[in-house]
């Protein structure tokens, strides 16, 4: 991609009011625009004029690093641009030197007073402002936080955990899930509120059960699977996780009981049926092994 900054700038929109950041939408996004204090999941590539290869990019990563506005993003132009974007949007930006690398540039890659082009794709963002506020409070103050806001904080922590899980950072994901669990478990609730709290707990317990399976700690996976079943005894995911955990611990009869119940809830679930086939094969092999002792 050979870039002519003058030609590009003529058709771009001024988003900062001083023409310091110009924008062209390539593909529209949907939903709300990025909020201040959010953490963003963005793919980007930076180009200098008349150069067809980026001087900086993270597009080689399958899942980019989650970056917090005001902390992890050093270019003023990138932050200003992101605040105009929606989830799924792909846009092109021109940053004047004052919004990029300044009068000095960044030798040897960026010359002094360079205007740069960035292409950015906003994959997702998490609004962590409520979460940041919550964790800045004392325990006593947290207990007086409105329930809806508490549930939003827990959900934000769980979403962070999901992101880390997708990156296979299972230990870090576990810590986020445990923070979410702590928030909702210590919350006193009226009968009217309990169903909302239970729904939040169920999601976190299922996440923790799967994470402990990935960490090869099946006994902990079983503990959280059973906690999920205390909330919803017919939950197929919880029954399946418990079955997997028991299978890993070679508790075959318990594994069979959980998996048969899971299959009853979801007869055509491919993963459940495969796990049952695996269990049946193991049970058939046990007598054969015993013959050779």
PDB file of C-alpha atoms in Angstrom:
ATOM      1  CA  UNK A   1       0.000   0.000   0.000  1.00  0.00           C
ATOM      2  CA  UNK A   2       1.745   3.170  -1.246  1.00  0.00           C
ATOM      3  CA  UNK A   3       0.493   6.133   0.807  1.00  0.00           C
ATOM      4  CA  UNK A   4       0.015   9.694  -0.391  1.00  0.00           C
ATOM      5  CA  UNK A   5      -0.913  11.615   2.764  1.00  0.00           C
ATOM      6  CA  UNK A   6      -2.115  14.715   0.926  1.00  0.00           C
ATOM      7  CA  UNK A   7      -4.556  12.736  -1.239  1.00  0.00           C
ATOM      8  CA  UNK A   8      -5.840  10.721   1.715  1.00  0.00           C
ATOM      9  CA  UNK A   9      -6.330  13.785   3.918  1.00  0.00           C
ATOM     10  CA  UNK A  10      -8.590  15.505   1.407  1.00  0.00           C
ATOM     11  CA  UNK A  11     -11.367  12.938   1.880  1.00  0.00           C
ATOM     12  CA  UNK A  12     -10.988  12.315   5.619  1.00  0.00           C
ATOM     13  CA  UNK A  13     -13.011  13.664   8.555  1.00  0.00           C
ATOM     14  CA  UNK A  14     -11.485  15.861  11.254  1.00  0.00           C
ATOM     15  CA  UNK A  15     -12.249  14.148  14.602  1.00  0.00           C
ATOM     16  CA  UNK A  16     -10.259  16.374  16.973  1.00  0.00           C
ATOM     17  CA  UNK A  17     -11.315  19.799  15.707  1.00  0.00           C
ATOM     18  CA  UNK A  18      -7.755  20.909  14.948  1.00  0.00           C
ATOM     19  CA  UNK A  19      -7.116  18.519  12.030  1.00  0.00           C
ATOM     20  CA  UNK A  20      -4.616  16.710  14.201  1.00  0.00           C
ATOM     21  CA  UNK A  21      -6.451  13.399  13.702  1.00  0.00           C
ATOM     22  CA  UNK A  22      -8.289  12.687  10.448  1.00  0.00           C
ATOM     23  CA  UNK A  23     -10.476   9.625   9.918  1.00  0.00           C
ATOM     24  CA  UNK A  24     -11.908   7.541   7.088  1.00  0.00           C
ATOM     25  CA  UNK A  25     -14.257   4.650   7.870  1.00  0.00           C
ATOM     26  CA  UNK A  26     -13.514   1.571   5.762  1.00  0.00           C
ATOM     27  CA  UNK A  27     -16.094  -0.709   7.419  1.00  0.00           C
ATOM     28  CA  UNK A  28     -18.743   0.515   9.855  1.00  0.00           C
ATOM     29  CA  UNK A  29     -19.070  -1.043  13.299  1.00  0.00           C
ATOM     30  CA  UNK A  30     -22.117  -1.417  15.532  1.00  0.00           C
ATOM     31  CA  UNK A  31     -23.270  -0.603  19.061  1.00  0.00           C
ATOM     32  CA  UNK A  32     -21.821   2.046  21.346  1.00  0.00           C
ATOM     33  CA  UNK A  33     -18.603   3.925  20.733  1.00  0.00           C
ATOM     34  CA  UNK A  34     -15.593   3.138  22.890  1.00  0.00           C
ATOM     35  CA  UNK A  35     -15.908   4.750  26.307  1.00  0.00           C
ATOM     36  CA  UNK A  36     -13.075   6.474  28.231  1.00  0.00           C
ATOM     37  CA  UNK A  37     -11.275   4.073  30.625  1.00  0.00           C
ATOM     38  CA  UNK A  38     -12.177   1.102  28.427  1.00  0.00           C
ATOM     39  CA  UNK A  39      -9.801  -1.724  27.622  1.00  0.00           C
ATOM     40  CA  UNK A  40      -9.652  -2.334  23.880  1.00  0.00           C
ATOM     41  CA  UNK A  41      -8.871  -5.277  21.651  1.00  0.00           C
ATOM     42  CA  UNK A  42      -7.561  -3.674  18.475  1.00  0.00           C
ATOM     43  CA  UNK A  43      -5.523  -4.705  15.446  1.00  0.00           C
ATOM     44  CA  UNK A  44      -3.430  -1.926  13.978  1.00  0.00           C
ATOM     45  CA  UNK A  45      -0.753  -1.153  11.416  1.00  0.00           C
ATOM     46  CA  UNK A  46       1.221   2.111  11.177  1.00  0.00           C
ATOM     47  CA  UNK A  47       2.633   3.487   7.910  1.00  0.00           C
ATOM     48  CA  UNK A  48       4.863   6.357   6.797  1.00  0.00           C
ATOM     49  CA  UNK A  49       4.170   8.247   3.577  1.00  0.00           C
ATOM     50  CA  UNK A  50       5.255   6.493   0.359  1.00  0.00           C
ATOM     51  CA  UNK A  51       5.996   3.268   2.221  1.00  0.00           C
ATOM     52  CA  UNK A  52       4.079   0.064   1.515  1.00  0.00           C
ATOM     53  CA  UNK A  53       5.139  -1.882   4.612  1.00  0.00           C
ATOM     54  CA  UNK A  54       4.109  -0.963   8.160  1.00  0.00           C
ATOM     55  CA  UNK A  55       6.713   0.315  10.594  1.00  0.00           C
ATOM     56  CA  UNK A  56       4.588  -1.051  13.443  1.00  0.00           C
ATOM     57  CA  UNK A  57       1.837  -3.695  13.497  1.00  0.00           C
ATOM     58  CA  UNK A  58       0.257  -6.277  15.768  1.00  0.00           C
ATOM     59  CA  UNK A  59      -1.671  -8.018  12.988  1.00  0.00           C
ATOM     60  CA  UNK A  60       0.628 -11.055  13.194  1.00  0.00           C
ATOM     61  CA  UNK A  61      -0.959 -11.888  16.560  1.00  0.00           C
ATOM     62  CA  UNK A  62      -3.971 -14.206  16.478  1.00  0.00           C
ATOM     63  CA  UNK A  63      -5.393 -12.419  19.511  1.00  0.00           C
ATOM     64  CA  UNK A  64      -3.976  -8.942  20.210  1.00  0.00           C
ATOM     65  CA  UNK A  65      -3.034  -7.798  23.692  1.00  0.00           C
ATOM     66  CA  UNK A  66      -5.828  -6.102  25.609  1.00  0.00           C
ATOM     67  CA  UNK A  67      -4.859  -2.447  26.106  1.00  0.00           C
ATOM     68  CA  UNK A  68      -6.313   0.050  28.561  1.00  0.00           C
ATOM     69  CA  UNK A  69      -6.962   3.607  27.375  1.00  0.00           C
ATOM     70  CA  UNK A  70      -4.970   6.192  29.286  1.00  0.00           C
ATOM     71  CA  UNK A  71      -2.396   3.604  30.341  1.00  0.00           C
ATOM     72  CA  UNK A  72      -1.192   1.213  27.643  1.00  0.00           C
ATOM     73  CA  UNK A  73      -1.628   3.377  24.541  1.00  0.00           C
ATOM     74  CA  UNK A  74       1.121   5.958  24.123  1.00  0.00           C
ATOM     75  CA  UNK A  75       0.047   7.703  20.894  1.00  0.00           C
ATOM     76  CA  UNK A  76      -2.465  10.486  21.443  1.00  0.00           C
ATOM     77  CA  UNK A  77      -3.806  10.014  17.940  1.00  0.00           C
ATOM     78  CA  UNK A  78      -4.523   6.340  18.499  1.00  0.00           C
ATOM     79  CA  UNK A  79      -6.426   7.044  21.706  1.00  0.00           C
ATOM     80  CA  UNK A  80      -8.397   9.897  20.100  1.00  0.00           C
ATOM     81  CA  UNK A  81      -9.202   7.684  17.131  1.00  0.00           C
ATOM     82  CA  UNK A  82     -10.307   4.713  19.220  1.00  0.00           C
ATOM     83  CA  UNK A  83     -12.771   6.907  21.122  1.00  0.00           C
ATOM     84  CA  UNK A  84     -14.611   7.468  17.807  1.00  0.00           C
ATOM     85  CA  UNK A  85     -14.899   3.760  16.955  1.00  0.00           C
ATOM     86  CA  UNK A  86     -17.517   1.045  17.428  1.00  0.00           C
ATOM     87  CA  UNK A  87     -17.080  -2.691  17.788  1.00  0.00           C
ATOM     88  CA  UNK A  88     -16.244  -4.312  14.451  1.00  0.00           C
ATOM     89  CA  UNK A  89     -15.247  -1.027  12.819  1.00  0.00           C
ATOM     90  CA  UNK A  90     -12.269  -0.787  10.482  1.00  0.00           C
ATOM     91  CA  UNK A  91     -10.933   2.726   9.922  1.00  0.00           C
ATOM     92  CA  UNK A  92      -7.961   4.638   8.595  1.00  0.00           C
ATOM     93  CA  UNK A  93      -6.458   7.590  10.517  1.00  0.00           C
ATOM     94  CA  UNK A  94      -3.877  10.264   9.831  1.00  0.00           C
ATOM     95  CA  UNK A  95      -2.025  11.564  12.897  1.00  0.00           C
ATOM     96  CA  UNK A  96      -0.236  14.902  12.750  1.00  0.00           C
ATOM     97  CA  UNK A  97       3.161  14.906  14.552  1.00  0.00           C
ATOM     98  CA  UNK A  98       1.675  16.383  17.766  1.00  0.00           C
ATOM     99  CA  UNK A  99      -0.658  13.338  17.965  1.00  0.00           C
ATOM    100  CA  UNK A 100       2.058  10.882  16.908  1.00  0.00           C
ATOM    101  CA  UNK A 101       5.824  10.994  17.476  1.00  0.00           C
ATOM    102  CA  UNK A 102       6.328  14.759  17.783  1.00  0.00           C
ATOM    103  CA  UNK A 103       9.071  17.000  16.476  1.00  0.00           C
ATOM    104  CA  UNK A 104      11.801  14.502  17.315  1.00  0.00           C
ATOM    105  CA  UNK A 105      10.209  11.430  15.750  1.00  0.00           C
ATOM    106  CA  UNK A 106      11.420   8.028  16.884  1.00  0.00           C
ATOM    107  CA  UNK A 107      14.779   7.261  15.252  1.00  0.00           C
ATOM    108  CA  UNK A 108      15.655   5.270  13.286  1.00  0.00           C
ATOM    109  CA  UNK A 109      12.141   4.305  12.141  1.00  0.00           C
ATOM    110  CA  UNK A 110      10.209   7.582  12.422  1.00  0.00           C
ATOM    111  CA  UNK A 111      11.712  10.822  11.078  1.00  0.00           C
ATOM    112  CA  UNK A 112      11.163  14.190  12.836  1.00  0.00           C
ATOM    113  CA  UNK A 113       7.773  15.886  12.370  1.00  0.00           C
ATOM    114  CA  UNK A 114       6.300  12.819  10.635  1.00  0.00           C
ATOM    115  CA  UNK A 115       2.587  12.527   9.837  1.00  0.00           C
ATOM    116  CA  UNK A 116       1.676   8.854  10.060  1.00  0.00           C
ATOM    117  CA  UNK A 117      -1.195   6.685   8.875  1.00  0.00           C
ATOM    118  CA  UNK A 118      -2.739   4.038  11.105  1.00  0.00           C
ATOM    119  CA  UNK A 119      -5.266   1.422  10.062  1.00  0.00           C
ATOM    120  CA  UNK A 120      -7.173   0.129  13.064  1.00  0.00           C
ATOM    121  CA  UNK A 121      -9.776  -2.607  13.481  1.00  0.00           C
ATOM    122  CA  UNK A 122     -11.659  -2.560  16.771  1.00  0.00           C
ATOM    123  CA  UNK A 123     -12.374  -6.203  17.597  1.00  0.00           C
ATOM    124  CA  UNK A 124     -13.942  -5.548  20.993  1.00  0.00           C
ATOM    125  CA  UNK A 125     -13.770  -3.350  24.066  1.00  0.00           C
ATOM    126  CA  UNK A 126     -14.590  -3.707  27.748  1.00  0.00           C
ATOM    127  CA  UNK A 127     -15.865  -0.751  29.740  1.00  0.00           C
ATOM    128  CA  UNK A 128     -13.874  -1.084  32.963  1.00  0.00           C
ATOM    129  CA  UNK A 129     -14.731   2.320  34.483  1.00  0.00           C
ATOM    130  CA  UNK A 130     -17.327   0.815  36.842  1.00  0.00           C
ATOM    131  CA  UNK A 131     -14.930  -1.968  37.802  1.00  0.00           C
ATOM    132  CA  UNK A 132     -12.088   0.499  38.454  1.00  0.00           C
ATOM    133  CA  UNK A 133     -14.372   2.581  40.694  1.00  0.00           C
ATOM    134  CA  UNK A 134     -15.581  -0.492  42.585  1.00  0.00           C
ATOM    135  CA  UNK A 135     -12.119  -1.796  43.416  1.00  0.00           C
ATOM    136  CA  UNK A 136     -10.991   1.634  44.614  1.00  0.00           C
ATOM    137  CA  UNK A 137     -13.599   1.453  47.412  1.00  0.00           C
ATOM    138  CA  UNK A 138     -13.219  -0.079  50.864  1.00  0.00           C
ATOM    139  CA  UNK A 139     -14.924  -3.417  51.578  1.00  0.00           C
ATOM    140  CA  UNK A 140     -17.627  -1.598  53.548  1.00  0.00           C
ATOM    141  CA  UNK A 141     -18.282   0.776  50.663  1.00  0.00           C
ATOM    142  CA  UNK A 142     -18.377  -2.105  48.184  1.00  0.00           C
ATOM    143  CA  UNK A 143     -21.140  -3.738  50.232  1.00  0.00           C
ATOM    144  CA  UNK A 144     -23.337  -0.651  49.724  1.00  0.00           C
ATOM    145  CA  UNK A 145     -22.797  -0.588  45.942  1.00  0.00           C
ATOM    146  CA  UNK A 146     -26.131  -1.012  44.041  1.00  0.00           C
ATOM    147  CA  UNK A 147     -26.740  -4.600  42.940  1.00  0.00           C
ATOM    148  CA  UNK A 148     -26.945  -3.797  39.222  1.00  0.00           C
ATOM    149  CA  UNK A 149     -23.529  -2.134  39.388  1.00  0.00           C
ATOM    150  CA  UNK A 150     -22.071  -5.051  41.364  1.00  0.00           C
ATOM    151  CA  UNK A 151     -23.327  -7.469  38.707  1.00  0.00           C
ATOM    152  CA  UNK A 152     -21.841  -5.272  35.977  1.00  0.00           C
ATOM    153  CA  UNK A 153     -18.456  -5.296  37.737  1.00  0.00           C
ATOM    154  CA  UNK A 154     -18.605  -9.092  38.089  1.00  0.00           C
ATOM    155  CA  UNK A 155     -19.511  -9.457  34.426  1.00  0.00           C
ATOM    156  CA  UNK A 156     -16.607  -7.191  33.410  1.00  0.00           C
ATOM    157  CA  UNK A 157     -14.203  -9.339  35.449  1.00  0.00           C
ATOM    158  CA  UNK A 158     -15.622 -12.459  33.810  1.00  0.00           C
ATOM    159  CA  UNK A 159     -15.193 -10.923  30.351  1.00  0.00           C
ATOM    160  CA  UNK A 160     -11.565 -10.145  31.163  1.00  0.00           C
ATOM    161  CA  UNK A 161     -11.223 -13.772  32.239  1.00  0.00           C
ATOM    162  CA  UNK A 162     -12.743 -14.940  28.947  1.00  0.00           C
ATOM    163  CA  UNK A 163     -10.229 -12.884  27.000  1.00  0.00           C
ATOM    164  CA  UNK A 164      -7.323 -14.351  28.997  1.00  0.00           C
ATOM    165  CA  UNK A 165      -8.769 -17.849  28.606  1.00  0.00           C
ATOM    166  CA  UNK A 166      -8.869 -17.449  24.807  1.00  0.00           C
ATOM    167  CA  UNK A 167      -5.184 -16.538  24.977  1.00  0.00           C
ATOM    168  CA  UNK A 168      -4.581 -19.774  26.932  1.00  0.00           C
ATOM    169  CA  UNK A 169      -3.439 -17.757  29.945  1.00  0.00           C
ATOM    170  CA  UNK A 170      -5.392 -20.047  32.234  1.00  0.00           C
ATOM    171  CA  UNK A 171      -3.808 -18.988  35.545  1.00  0.00           C
ATOM    172  CA  UNK A 172      -4.576 -15.320  34.834  1.00  0.00           C
ATOM    173  CA  UNK A 173      -8.093 -16.202  33.677  1.00  0.00           C
ATOM    174  CA  UNK A 174      -8.669 -18.136  36.893  1.00  0.00           C
ATOM    175  CA  UNK A 175      -7.773 -15.067  38.975  1.00  0.00           C
ATOM    176  CA  UNK A 176     -10.262 -12.897  37.078  1.00  0.00           C
ATOM    177  CA  UNK A 177     -13.002 -15.506  37.470  1.00  0.00           C
ATOM    178  CA  UNK A 178     -12.266 -15.842  41.181  1.00  0.00           C
ATOM    179  CA  UNK A 179     -12.527 -12.065  41.587  1.00  0.00           C
ATOM    180  CA  UNK A 180     -15.911 -12.178  39.880  1.00  0.00           C
ATOM    181  CA  UNK A 181     -17.006 -15.051  42.145  1.00  0.00           C
ATOM    182  CA  UNK A 182     -15.882 -13.200  45.265  1.00  0.00           C
ATOM    183  CA  UNK A 183     -17.870 -10.110  44.294  1.00  0.00           C
ATOM    184  CA  UNK A 184     -21.175 -11.948  43.847  1.00  0.00           C
ATOM    185  CA  UNK A 185     -20.727 -14.527  46.623  1.00  0.00           C
ATOM    186  CA  UNK A 186     -20.222 -12.006  49.417  1.00  0.00           C
ATOM    187  CA  UNK A 187     -23.162  -9.872  48.314  1.00  0.00           C
ATOM    188  CA  UNK A 188     -26.135 -10.073  50.743  1.00  0.00           C
ATOM    189  CA  UNK A 189     -29.359 -10.372  48.767  1.00  0.00           C
ATOM    190  CA  UNK A 190     -33.094 -10.250  49.215  1.00  0.00           C
ATOM    191  CA  UNK A 191     -35.290 -12.988  47.762  1.00  0.00           C
ATOM    192  CA  UNK A 192     -36.062 -10.746  44.784  1.00  0.00           C
ATOM    193  CA  UNK A 193     -32.346 -10.248  44.059  1.00  0.00           C
ATOM    194  CA  UNK A 194     -31.197 -13.831  44.597  1.00  0.00           C
ATOM    195  CA  UNK A 195     -32.123 -15.073  41.131  1.00  0.00           C
ATOM    196  CA  UNK A 196     -29.910 -12.412  39.493  1.00  0.00           C
ATOM    197  CA  UNK A 197     -27.005 -13.249  41.802  1.00  0.00           C
ATOM    198  CA  UNK A 198     -27.451 -16.985  41.169  1.00  0.00           C
ATOM    199  CA  UNK A 199     -27.377 -16.394  37.397  1.00  0.00           C
ATOM    200  CA  UNK A 200     -24.071 -14.516  37.761  1.00  0.00           C
ATOM    201  CA  UNK A 201     -22.633 -17.216  40.047  1.00  0.00           C
ATOM    202  CA  UNK A 202     -23.603 -19.969  37.612  1.00  0.00           C
ATOM    203  CA  UNK A 203     -21.642 -18.416  34.749  1.00  0.00           C
ATOM    204  CA  UNK A 204     -18.541 -17.881  36.893  1.00  0.00           C
ATOM    205  CA  UNK A 205     -18.642 -21.397  38.370  1.00  0.00           C
ATOM    206  CA  UNK A 206     -18.873 -22.903  34.869  1.00  0.00           C
ATOM    207  CA  UNK A 207     -15.910 -20.774  33.765  1.00  0.00           C
ATOM    208  CA  UNK A 208     -13.870 -21.826  36.798  1.00  0.00           C
ATOM    209  CA  UNK A 209     -14.711 -25.498  36.303  1.00  0.00           C
ATOM    210  CA  UNK A 210     -13.486 -25.419  32.701  1.00  0.00           C
ATOM    211  CA  UNK A 211     -10.390 -23.411  33.624  1.00  0.00           C
ATOM    212  CA  UNK A 212      -9.375 -25.921  36.292  1.00  0.00           C
ATOM    213  CA  UNK A 213      -9.795 -28.712  33.734  1.00  0.00           C
ATOM    214  CA  UNK A 214      -7.364 -26.840  31.469  1.00  0.00           C
ATOM    215  CA  UNK A 215      -4.999 -26.459  34.440  1.00  0.00           C
ATOM    216  CA  UNK A 216      -5.224 -30.235  34.974  1.00  0.00           C
ATOM    217  CA  UNK A 217      -6.732 -29.870  38.425  1.00  0.00           C
ATOM    218  CA  UNK A 218      -9.840 -32.046  38.064  1.00  0.00           C
ATOM    219  CA  UNK A 219     -10.751 -32.085  41.764  1.00  0.00           C
ATOM    220  CA  UNK A 220     -11.136 -28.270  41.728  1.00  0.00           C
ATOM    221  CA  UNK A 221     -13.023 -28.510  38.433  1.00  0.00           C
ATOM    222  CA  UNK A 222     -15.411 -30.959  40.089  1.00  0.00           C
ATOM    223  CA  UNK A 223     -15.892 -28.633  43.080  1.00  0.00           C
ATOM    224  CA  UNK A 224     -16.981 -25.726  40.890  1.00  0.00           C
ATOM    225  CA  UNK A 225     -19.065 -27.965  38.651  1.00  0.00           C
ATOM    226  CA  UNK A 226     -20.980 -29.158  41.722  1.00  0.00           C
ATOM    227  CA  UNK A 227     -21.449 -25.554  42.881  1.00  0.00           C
ATOM    228  CA  UNK A 228     -23.006 -24.806  39.508  1.00  0.00           C
ATOM    229  CA  UNK A 229     -25.320 -27.812  39.926  1.00  0.00           C
ATOM    230  CA  UNK A 230     -26.452 -26.483  43.317  1.00  0.00           C
ATOM    231  CA  UNK A 231     -27.876 -23.537  41.389  1.00  0.00           C
ATOM    232  CA  UNK A 232     -29.176 -25.509  38.379  1.00  0.00           C
ATOM    233  CA  UNK A 233     -29.179 -29.267  38.895  1.00  0.00           C
ATOM    234  CA  UNK A 234     -30.038 -29.932  35.239  1.00  0.00           C
ATOM    235  CA  UNK A 235     -27.401 -27.684  33.712  1.00  0.00           C
ATOM    236  CA  UNK A 236     -25.829 -29.728  30.905  1.00  0.00           C
ATOM    237  CA  UNK A 237     -22.522 -27.841  30.948  1.00  0.00           C
ATOM    238  CA  UNK A 238     -22.097 -28.358  34.677  1.00  0.00           C
ATOM    239  CA  UNK A 239     -22.941 -32.054  34.405  1.00  0.00           C
ATOM    240  CA  UNK A 240     -20.500 -32.399  31.517  1.00  0.00           C
ATOM    241  CA  UNK A 241     -17.682 -30.607  33.400  1.00  0.00           C
ATOM    242  CA  UNK A 242     -18.238 -32.867  36.433  1.00  0.00           C
ATOM    243  CA  UNK A 243     -18.163 -35.904  34.168  1.00  0.00           C
ATOM    244  CA  UNK A 244     -14.899 -34.766  32.582  1.00  0.00           C
ATOM    245  CA  UNK A 245     -13.363 -34.118  35.997  1.00  0.00           C
ATOM    246  CA  UNK A 246     -14.354 -37.566  37.303  1.00  0.00           C
ATOM    247  CA  UNK A 247     -13.017 -39.190  34.158  1.00  0.00           C
ATOM    248  CA  UNK A 248      -9.662 -37.443  34.671  1.00  0.00           C
ATOM    249  CA  UNK A 249      -9.586 -38.773  38.245  1.00  0.00           C
ATOM    250  CA  UNK A 250     -10.439 -42.307  36.965  1.00  0.00           C
ATOM    251  CA  UNK A 251     -13.684 -42.274  38.943  1.00  0.00           C
ATOM    252  CA  UNK A 252     -15.478 -43.992  36.100  1.00  0.00           C
ATOM    253  CA  UNK A 253     -18.834 -44.738  37.709  1.00  0.00           C
ATOM    254  CA  UNK A 254     -19.257 -41.142  38.848  1.00  0.00           C
ATOM    255  CA  UNK A 255     -18.160 -39.936  35.414  1.00  0.00           C
ATOM    256  CA  UNK A 256     -20.765 -42.172  33.778  1.00  0.00           C
ATOM    257  CA  UNK A 257     -23.540 -40.878  36.055  1.00  0.00           C
ATOM    258  CA  UNK A 258     -22.740 -37.234  35.302  1.00  0.00           C
ATOM    259  CA  UNK A 259     -22.314 -37.785  31.565  1.00  0.00           C
ATOM    260  CA  UNK A 260     -25.526 -39.809  31.205  1.00  0.00           C
ATOM    261  CA  UNK A 261     -27.424 -37.013  32.954  1.00  0.00           C
ATOM    262  CA  UNK A 262     -25.781 -34.442  30.672  1.00  0.00           C
ATOM    263  CA  UNK A 263     -26.734 -36.495  27.617  1.00  0.00           C
ATOM    264  CA  UNK A 264     -30.312 -36.692  28.855  1.00  0.00           C
ATOM    265  CA  UNK A 265     -30.435 -32.875  28.891  1.00  0.00           C
ATOM    266  CA  UNK A 266     -28.727 -32.526  25.497  1.00  0.00           C
ATOM    267  CA  UNK A 267     -29.010 -35.832  23.564  1.00  0.00           C
ATOM    268  CA  UNK A 268     -27.349 -34.524  20.400  1.00  0.00           C
ATOM    269  CA  UNK A 269     -24.449 -32.670  22.003  1.00  0.00           C
ATOM    270  CA  UNK A 270     -21.334 -33.819  20.116  1.00  0.00           C
ATOM    271  CA  UNK A 271     -18.893 -33.205  23.008  1.00  0.00           C
ATOM    272  CA  UNK A 272     -21.015 -35.052  25.561  1.00  0.00           C
ATOM    273  CA  UNK A 273     -21.513 -38.048  23.274  1.00  0.00           C
ATOM    274  CA  UNK A 274     -17.791 -38.218  22.471  1.00  0.00           C
ATOM    275  CA  UNK A 275     -16.890 -38.151  26.157  1.00  0.00           C
ATOM    276  CA  UNK A 276     -19.316 -41.007  26.799  1.00  0.00           C
ATOM    277  CA  UNK A 277     -17.725 -43.020  23.967  1.00  0.00           C
ATOM    278  CA  UNK A 278     -14.303 -42.400  25.477  1.00  0.00           C
ATOM    279  CA  UNK A 279     -15.567 -43.613  28.855  1.00  0.00           C
ATOM    280  CA  UNK A 280     -17.096 -46.766  27.350  1.00  0.00           C
ATOM    281  CA  UNK A 281     -13.792 -47.592  25.619  1.00  0.00           C
ATOM    282  CA  UNK A 282     -11.923 -47.188  28.910  1.00  0.00           C
ATOM    283  CA  UNK A 283     -14.390 -49.428  30.732  1.00  0.00           C
ATOM    284  CA  UNK A 284     -14.013 -52.105  28.063  1.00  0.00           C
ATOM    285  CA  UNK A 285     -10.224 -51.980  28.348  1.00  0.00           C
ATOM    286  CA  UNK A 286     -10.116 -52.407  32.125  1.00  0.00           C
ATOM    287  CA  UNK A 287     -10.891 -56.189  32.161  1.00  0.00           C
ATOM    288  CA  UNK A 288      -8.364 -56.743  29.355  1.00  0.00           C
ATOM    289  CA  UNK A 289      -5.627 -55.010  31.335  1.00  0.00           C
ATOM    290  CA  UNK A 290      -6.451 -57.065  34.421  1.00  0.00           C
ATOM    291  CA  UNK A 291      -5.868 -60.304  32.473  1.00  0.00           C
ATOM    292  CA  UNK A 292      -2.195 -59.469  32.008  1.00  0.00           C
ATOM    293  CA  UNK A 293      -1.447 -58.841  35.689  1.00  0.00           C
TER     294      UNK A 293
END
